[in-house]
Short mmCIF file of C-alpha atoms in Angstrom, two decimals:
data_model
loop_
_atom_site.label_atom_id
_atom_site.label_comp_id
_atom_site.label_asym_id
_atom_site.label_seq_id
_atom_site.Cartn_x
_atom_site.Cartn_y
_atom_site.Cartn_z
CA MET A 1 -70.16 -12.46 15.57
CA PHE A 2 -70.02 -13.01 11.82
CA GLY A 3 -67.48 -10.20 11.43
CA VAL A 4 -65.30 -11.80 14.10
CA CYS A 5 -65.56 -15.21 12.42
CA VAL A 6 -64.60 -13.77 9.05
CA SER A 7 -61.66 -11.97 10.65
CA VAL A 8 -60.45 -15.20 12.22
CA PHE A 9 -60.80 -16.99 8.89
CA CYS A 10 -58.83 -14.24 7.11
CA PHE A 11 -56.15 -14.37 9.81
CA LEU A 12 -55.74 -18.09 9.20
CA LEU A 13 -55.31 -17.39 5.50
CA VAL A 14 -52.66 -14.76 6.26
CA LEU A 15 -50.77 -17.18 8.51
CA ALA A 16 -50.91 -19.83 5.81
CA SER A 17 -49.56 -17.40 3.23
CA MET A 18 -46.57 -16.67 5.46
CA THR A 19 -45.51 -20.28 5.65
CA SER A 20 -43.04 -21.57 3.11
CA GLY A 21 -43.95 -24.29 0.63
CA SER A 22 -42.51 -27.75 0.52
CA VAL A 23 -38.93 -28.30 -0.64
CA GLU A 24 -40.08 -29.79 -3.94
CA GLU A 25 -42.09 -26.67 -4.70
CA GLU A 26 -38.86 -24.67 -4.64
CA ASN A 27 -37.59 -26.67 -7.61
CA PRO A 28 -38.74 -25.34 -11.04
CA GLU A 29 -38.67 -28.89 -12.42
CA PHE A 30 -41.45 -29.83 -9.99
CA TRP A 31 -43.83 -27.41 -11.71
CA ARG A 32 -42.70 -28.31 -15.23
CA SER A 33 -43.16 -32.00 -14.51
CA ALA A 34 -46.63 -31.39 -13.07
CA ALA A 35 -47.59 -29.40 -16.15
CA GLN A 36 -46.36 -32.15 -18.46
CA ASN A 37 -48.33 -34.77 -16.54
CA THR A 38 -51.49 -32.67 -16.80
CA LEU A 39 -50.96 -32.16 -20.53
CA ARG A 40 -50.32 -35.87 -21.17
CA SER A 41 -53.46 -36.77 -19.23
CA ALA A 42 -55.55 -34.37 -21.31
CA LEU A 43 -54.13 -35.62 -24.61
CA ALA A 44 -54.72 -39.25 -23.64
CA ARG A 45 -58.35 -38.63 -22.74
CA LYS A 46 -60.81 -40.53 -24.90
CA ILE A 47 -63.81 -38.55 -26.09
CA ASN A 48 -67.08 -39.93 -24.76
CA THR A 49 -69.60 -39.93 -27.60
CA ASN A 50 -72.29 -41.84 -25.72
CA VAL A 51 -75.74 -40.31 -25.20
CA ALA A 52 -76.52 -39.72 -21.53
CA LYS A 53 -79.29 -41.87 -20.10
CA ASN A 54 -79.43 -40.26 -16.68
CA ILE A 55 -78.81 -36.65 -15.62
CA VAL A 56 -78.14 -35.45 -12.09
CA LEU A 57 -77.86 -31.68 -11.74
CA PHE A 58 -76.16 -30.70 -8.50
CA LEU A 59 -76.65 -27.06 -7.53
CA GLY A 60 -74.72 -25.47 -4.68
CA ASP A 61 -76.65 -22.30 -3.91
CA GLY A 62 -74.28 -19.33 -4.00
CA MET A 63 -71.39 -21.57 -4.99
CA GLY A 64 -69.50 -19.26 -7.32
CA VAL A 65 -65.83 -19.26 -8.32
CA THR A 66 -64.72 -17.33 -5.21
CA THR A 67 -66.63 -19.68 -2.88
CA ILE A 68 -65.09 -22.73 -4.54
CA THR A 69 -61.63 -21.18 -4.23
CA ALA A 70 -62.14 -20.45 -0.54
CA THR A 71 -63.38 -24.01 0.00
CA ARG A 72 -60.35 -25.46 -1.76
CA ILE A 73 -57.98 -23.40 0.40
CA LEU A 74 -59.78 -24.16 3.66
CA LYS A 75 -59.89 -27.89 2.92
CA GLY A 76 -56.14 -27.90 2.42
CA GLN A 77 -55.49 -25.87 5.56
CA LEU A 78 -57.58 -28.23 7.65
CA GLN A 79 -55.29 -30.96 6.32
CA LYS A 80 -52.26 -28.98 7.57
CA ARG A 81 -51.25 -27.76 4.12
CA SER A 82 -51.13 -24.29 2.60
CA GLY A 83 -54.42 -24.92 0.79
CA GLU A 84 -54.06 -23.61 -2.75
CA GLU A 85 -52.68 -26.90 -4.04
CA THR A 86 -55.69 -28.87 -2.81
CA VAL A 87 -57.53 -30.91 -5.44
CA MET A 88 -61.26 -31.33 -4.83
CA ASN A 89 -63.35 -33.97 -6.56
CA MET A 90 -64.81 -31.43 -8.96
CA ASP A 91 -61.28 -30.45 -9.99
CA THR A 92 -60.80 -33.94 -11.43
CA PHE A 93 -63.73 -33.67 -13.85
CA PRO A 94 -62.56 -34.04 -17.47
CA TYR A 95 -64.74 -31.14 -18.65
CA VAL A 96 -65.49 -27.91 -16.80
CA GLY A 97 -67.36 -24.84 -18.04
CA LEU A 98 -68.83 -21.58 -16.83
CA ALA A 99 -72.43 -20.47 -17.38
CA LYS A 100 -73.43 -16.83 -17.05
CA VAL A 101 -76.87 -16.39 -15.47
CA TYR A 102 -78.46 -13.07 -14.60
CA SER A 103 -81.74 -11.16 -14.35
CA VAL A 104 -82.93 -9.19 -17.37
CA ASP A 105 -84.18 -6.23 -15.32
CA PHE A 106 -81.89 -6.11 -12.28
CA GLN A 107 -78.16 -5.89 -11.72
CA ILE A 108 -78.01 -8.50 -8.94
CA PRO A 109 -79.98 -11.68 -9.75
CA ASP A 110 -81.91 -13.93 -7.41
CA SER A 111 -82.44 -17.69 -7.29
CA ALA A 112 -85.73 -17.55 -9.20
CA ALA A 113 -84.39 -15.76 -12.26
CA THR A 114 -81.13 -17.72 -12.30
CA ALA A 115 -82.90 -21.08 -11.84
CA THR A 116 -85.15 -20.19 -14.76
CA ALA A 117 -82.01 -19.50 -16.79
CA TYR A 118 -80.20 -22.78 -16.19
CA LEU A 119 -83.28 -25.02 -15.97
CA CYS A 120 -85.41 -23.48 -18.72
CA GLY A 121 -82.74 -21.93 -20.93
CA VAL A 122 -84.12 -18.37 -20.96
CA LYS A 123 -83.31 -15.25 -18.95
CA ALA A 124 -86.11 -13.81 -16.80
CA ASN A 125 -86.89 -10.86 -14.53
CA LEU A 126 -86.06 -10.70 -10.84
CA ASN A 127 -88.22 -12.85 -8.54
CA THR A 128 -90.05 -14.56 -11.42
CA LEU A 129 -89.75 -18.26 -12.16
CA GLY A 130 -90.69 -20.50 -15.06
CA VAL A 131 -91.66 -17.53 -17.21
CA SER A 132 -89.90 -15.41 -19.82
CA ALA A 133 -88.78 -11.82 -19.34
CA ALA A 134 -92.13 -10.70 -20.76
CA ALA A 135 -93.63 -11.55 -17.36
CA ARG A 136 -93.33 -8.87 -14.70
CA ASN A 137 -92.45 -9.35 -11.04
CA GLY A 138 -95.67 -9.74 -9.02
CA VAL A 139 -98.00 -9.03 -11.95
CA CYS A 140 -100.28 -12.03 -12.36
CA ARG A 141 -101.76 -11.02 -15.71
CA SER A 142 -98.28 -10.95 -17.28
CA GLN A 143 -97.83 -14.70 -16.73
CA LYS A 144 -100.32 -15.91 -19.31
CA GLY A 145 -98.67 -16.91 -22.56
CA ASN A 146 -95.17 -16.34 -21.18
CA GLU A 147 -94.67 -19.71 -19.45
CA VAL A 148 -91.49 -21.63 -20.26
CA THR A 149 -90.80 -25.30 -19.52
CA SER A 150 -87.74 -26.80 -17.87
CA ILE A 151 -85.41 -29.74 -18.39
CA LEU A 152 -87.41 -31.62 -15.74
CA ARG A 153 -90.52 -31.37 -17.93
CA TRP A 154 -88.55 -32.24 -21.08
CA ALA A 155 -87.19 -35.35 -19.35
CA LYS A 156 -90.67 -36.40 -18.22
CA ASP A 157 -92.06 -35.90 -21.71
CA ALA A 158 -89.23 -38.12 -22.99
CA GLY A 159 -90.44 -40.94 -20.74
CA LYS A 160 -87.84 -40.53 -18.02
CA SER A 161 -88.50 -40.45 -14.28
CA VAL A 162 -87.86 -37.10 -12.58
CA GLY A 163 -87.10 -35.95 -9.07
CA ILE A 164 -86.24 -33.03 -6.81
CA VAL A 165 -84.01 -33.13 -3.75
CA THR A 166 -83.41 -29.90 -1.86
CA THR A 167 -82.49 -28.66 1.60
CA THR A 168 -84.96 -25.77 1.21
CA ARG A 169 -88.74 -25.93 1.04
CA VAL A 170 -89.71 -27.76 -2.16
CA GLN A 171 -91.68 -24.65 -3.18
CA HIS A 172 -88.53 -22.50 -3.00
CA ALA A 173 -87.16 -20.67 -6.05
CA THR A 174 -84.68 -23.23 -7.35
CA PRO A 175 -86.84 -26.37 -7.21
CA ALA A 176 -89.98 -24.42 -8.15
CA ALA A 177 -88.43 -23.18 -11.40
CA SER A 178 -88.36 -26.81 -12.57
CA TYR A 179 -92.14 -27.24 -12.39
CA ALA A 180 -93.94 -23.92 -11.74
CA HIS A 181 -94.74 -20.73 -13.63
CA SER A 182 -95.12 -17.76 -11.32
CA ALA A 183 -94.77 -14.00 -11.50
CA SER A 184 -93.56 -14.15 -7.91
CA ARG A 185 -91.32 -16.67 -6.21
CA THR A 186 -93.07 -15.87 -2.89
CA TRP A 187 -96.48 -17.27 -3.86
CA TYR A 188 -95.78 -20.51 -1.99
CA SER A 189 -99.40 -21.26 -1.03
CA ASP A 190 -102.76 -19.67 -1.83
CA SER A 191 -102.51 -17.55 1.32
CA ASP A 192 -99.50 -15.80 -0.25
CA LEU A 193 -101.44 -14.73 -3.34
CA PRO A 194 -102.46 -11.05 -3.43
CA SER A 195 -106.08 -10.29 -4.35
CA SER A 196 -105.03 -9.25 -7.87
CA ALA A 197 -103.42 -12.67 -8.39
CA VAL A 198 -106.52 -14.47 -7.12
CA THR A 199 -108.86 -12.55 -9.42
CA GLY A 200 -106.36 -12.95 -12.24
CA GLY A 201 -106.51 -16.72 -11.95
CA CYS A 202 -102.92 -17.31 -10.85
CA VAL A 203 -102.19 -20.52 -8.94
CA ASP A 204 -99.82 -20.88 -6.01
CA ILE A 205 -96.54 -22.77 -6.40
CA ALA A 206 -97.46 -25.68 -4.08
CA SER A 207 -100.59 -26.42 -6.13
CA GLN A 208 -98.60 -26.27 -9.36
CA MET A 209 -96.22 -28.89 -8.01
CA LEU A 210 -99.08 -31.38 -8.16
CA ARG A 211 -100.70 -30.45 -11.42
CA ASN A 212 -97.98 -29.24 -13.82
CA THR A 213 -95.63 -32.22 -14.02
CA ASP A 214 -95.87 -35.76 -12.68
CA ILE A 215 -92.82 -35.68 -10.39
CA ASP A 216 -91.74 -39.11 -9.12
CA VAL A 217 -89.60 -38.01 -6.15
CA ILE A 218 -90.06 -34.82 -4.10
CA ILE A 219 -87.75 -34.41 -1.10
CA GLY A 220 -87.14 -31.31 1.02
CA GLY A 221 -89.16 -29.11 3.36
CA GLY A 222 -92.35 -27.08 3.02
CA ARG A 223 -95.06 -29.02 4.87
CA LYS A 224 -97.00 -25.92 5.95
CA TYR A 225 -97.76 -24.88 2.37
CA MET A 226 -99.42 -28.23 1.74
CA THR A 227 -101.98 -28.33 4.58
CA PRO A 228 -105.06 -26.31 5.65
CA LYS A 229 -104.64 -23.13 7.66
CA GLY A 230 -104.20 -23.92 11.34
CA PHE A 231 -103.46 -27.61 10.75
CA PRO A 232 -100.97 -28.69 13.46
CA ASP A 233 -97.55 -29.73 12.26
CA PRO A 234 -96.77 -33.38 13.17
CA GLU A 235 -93.30 -32.49 14.48
CA TYR A 236 -94.04 -29.13 16.11
CA PRO A 237 -97.75 -29.28 17.08
CA ALA A 238 -97.51 -26.35 19.52
CA ASP A 239 -95.65 -24.05 17.12
CA LEU A 240 -98.14 -21.69 15.50
CA SER A 241 -95.65 -20.65 12.80
CA ALA A 242 -95.37 -24.29 11.70
CA GLN A 243 -99.10 -24.74 11.19
CA GLY A 244 -100.70 -25.20 7.78
CA GLN A 245 -101.01 -22.08 5.65
CA ARG A 246 -103.64 -22.94 3.05
CA LYS A 247 -106.78 -20.79 3.03
CA ASP A 248 -108.56 -23.14 0.59
CA ASN A 249 -108.65 -25.85 3.27
CA ARG A 250 -106.98 -28.35 0.93
CA SER A 251 -104.49 -30.99 1.98
CA LEU A 252 -102.20 -31.22 -1.01
CA ILE A 253 -100.45 -34.18 0.60
CA ASP A 254 -103.69 -36.19 0.63
CA GLU A 255 -104.48 -35.03 -2.89
CA TRP A 256 -101.05 -36.11 -4.09
CA LEU A 257 -101.53 -39.57 -2.59
CA SER A 258 -104.97 -39.95 -4.14
CA MET A 259 -103.58 -38.96 -7.55
CA LYS A 260 -101.27 -42.00 -7.47
CA GLU A 261 -104.01 -44.62 -7.42
CA GLY A 262 -102.68 -47.92 -8.74
CA LYS A 263 -99.11 -46.95 -7.86
CA VAL A 264 -97.09 -47.33 -4.67
CA ALA A 265 -96.81 -43.78 -3.32
CA ARG A 266 -95.29 -42.93 0.05
CA TYR A 267 -95.40 -39.71 2.06
CA VAL A 268 -93.01 -39.37 5.02
CA TRP A 269 -91.93 -36.52 7.29
CA ASN A 270 -89.25 -38.08 9.52
CA LYS A 271 -86.09 -40.13 9.11
CA ARG A 272 -87.50 -43.31 10.61
CA ASP A 273 -90.26 -43.55 8.03
CA PHE A 274 -87.89 -42.36 5.32
CA ASP A 275 -85.42 -45.14 6.10
CA ALA A 276 -88.28 -47.64 5.96
CA VAL A 277 -89.13 -46.73 2.37
CA ASP A 278 -88.09 -49.58 0.08
CA PRO A 279 -86.93 -48.05 -3.24
CA GLU A 280 -87.58 -51.31 -5.08
CA LYS A 281 -91.24 -51.27 -4.03
CA THR A 282 -91.85 -47.51 -4.30
CA ASP A 283 -93.06 -45.69 -7.41
CA TYR A 284 -93.52 -42.23 -5.89
CA LEU A 285 -92.03 -40.58 -2.81
CA MET A 286 -92.82 -37.26 -1.16
CA ALA A 287 -90.66 -36.54 1.90
CA LEU A 288 -91.13 -33.21 3.67
CA PHE A 289 -88.95 -33.00 6.76
CA GLU A 290 -89.72 -29.46 7.98
CA PRO A 291 -92.61 -26.94 7.87
CA GLY A 292 -90.36 -24.61 5.88
CA ASP A 293 -86.71 -24.92 4.94
CA LEU A 294 -84.62 -27.71 6.42
CA ARG A 295 -82.23 -26.92 9.24
CA PHE A 296 -78.64 -26.00 8.54
CA ASP A 297 -76.59 -29.16 8.32
CA VAL A 298 -74.58 -28.42 11.48
CA GLU A 299 -77.88 -28.01 13.37
CA ARG A 300 -79.63 -31.00 11.79
CA ASP A 301 -81.02 -33.66 14.12
CA PRO A 302 -79.78 -36.87 12.44
CA SER A 303 -82.45 -38.87 14.24
CA MET A 304 -85.21 -36.84 12.56
CA ASP A 305 -83.82 -35.52 9.28
CA PRO A 306 -81.58 -37.43 6.85
CA SER A 307 -78.58 -35.77 5.23
CA ILE A 308 -78.56 -34.56 1.65
CA SER A 309 -76.39 -37.51 0.67
CA GLU A 310 -78.94 -39.92 2.15
CA THR A 311 -81.89 -38.27 0.41
CA THR A 312 -80.02 -38.10 -2.90
CA GLU A 313 -79.10 -41.79 -2.71
CA LYS A 314 -82.70 -42.83 -1.99
CA ALA A 315 -83.99 -40.66 -4.83
CA ILE A 316 -81.59 -42.26 -7.30
CA GLN A 317 -82.51 -45.74 -6.13
CA ILE A 318 -86.17 -45.03 -6.89
CA LEU A 319 -85.63 -43.18 -10.17
CA LYS A 320 -83.08 -45.55 -11.70
CA LYS A 321 -85.68 -48.31 -12.07
CA ASN A 322 -86.97 -46.57 -15.19
CA PRO A 323 -85.27 -48.23 -18.20
CA LYS A 324 -85.45 -44.91 -20.07
CA GLY A 325 -83.43 -43.16 -17.40
CA PHE A 326 -84.07 -40.21 -15.10
CA PHE A 327 -83.43 -36.53 -14.36
CA LEU A 328 -82.71 -35.46 -10.78
CA LEU A 329 -82.23 -31.91 -9.47
CA VAL A 330 -80.26 -31.76 -6.22
CA GLU A 331 -79.92 -28.42 -4.44
CA GLY A 332 -77.65 -27.87 -1.47
CA HIS A 333 -78.78 -24.66 0.23
CA GLN A 334 -79.10 -24.98 4.01
CA LEU A 335 -75.55 -26.29 4.44
CA THR A 336 -73.77 -23.55 6.35
CA ASN A 337 -74.34 -20.45 8.45
CA ASN A 338 -72.45 -18.18 10.82
CA GLN A 339 -72.31 -20.89 13.48
CA SER A 340 -70.73 -23.38 11.09
CA ILE A 341 -68.15 -20.78 10.05
CA LYS A 342 -67.29 -20.31 13.73
CA ARG A 343 -66.87 -24.07 14.20
CA ILE A 344 -64.63 -24.33 11.16
CA THR A 345 -62.37 -21.44 12.19
CA ASN A 346 -62.05 -22.88 15.68
CA HIS A 347 -60.42 -26.07 14.31
#
């Protein structure tokens, strides 16, 4: 099915390339005038020398140059144009740069090593997160002494509020690299730790989320890594795969709430309770909408799970109350799949 969808998409691109441009595009002066306007705009730009108070890092998982180009073209075609001339919001930014992230030990990187690169500022080995390249994939004993901190921790140490919004499980590679140190990105809960990691004293990612950094807002999925093994999921009580995974019989959700004594802390797992959270009266928020990753956006039940724009807005409303500012990591991951490609190409 995916091959068919891609073929349809490519066919649309071919059709678009066969169509002629507008009459104005046939005139050389049109392009020269556009270039002059762009140049004048750049020369007239005033340099912003202010120090940033707030930082929001938006991360589109897998969103490289080719993906952005394809998006730009498709957006234009859906608007009955050829596509290449489309200007997206990000194209209007005054400053744009490229960052090269990769694994030290592997040709093709993964989200753990790359997240460590752009969040912590150091390159790491494949499947490792929050540690330097001296730590080895899956080797617990190599973690000690090789931990590296992230911009989320730096912001917290500077007195700012910090938050994570993701459409994956909050223990997934990208968000986890902001708070955890692990020789394996797959050690979500203690049940995922091999015996060598247990005897070596390594701690699972979900536990580290509570103890490493005081995170003000945590929004995403990953309920089953926070509750005791066999604990029924509130949304899918009959689904065995959604049950709690923890062998240590801990409820990290309850522990998180008890750690916030004296503060207004809210835990929610559905949109109704999420919408009821008053940002002005909330100090801490943990919202876990699925046992694992959130659903793809085209499959999302809007009555149960808010959109990424809704969760990001609520996070900012809570974090911005800090007069020293905030840092917020927003990851868009579960936004498309083969079914969404099919729906787009059928337009």
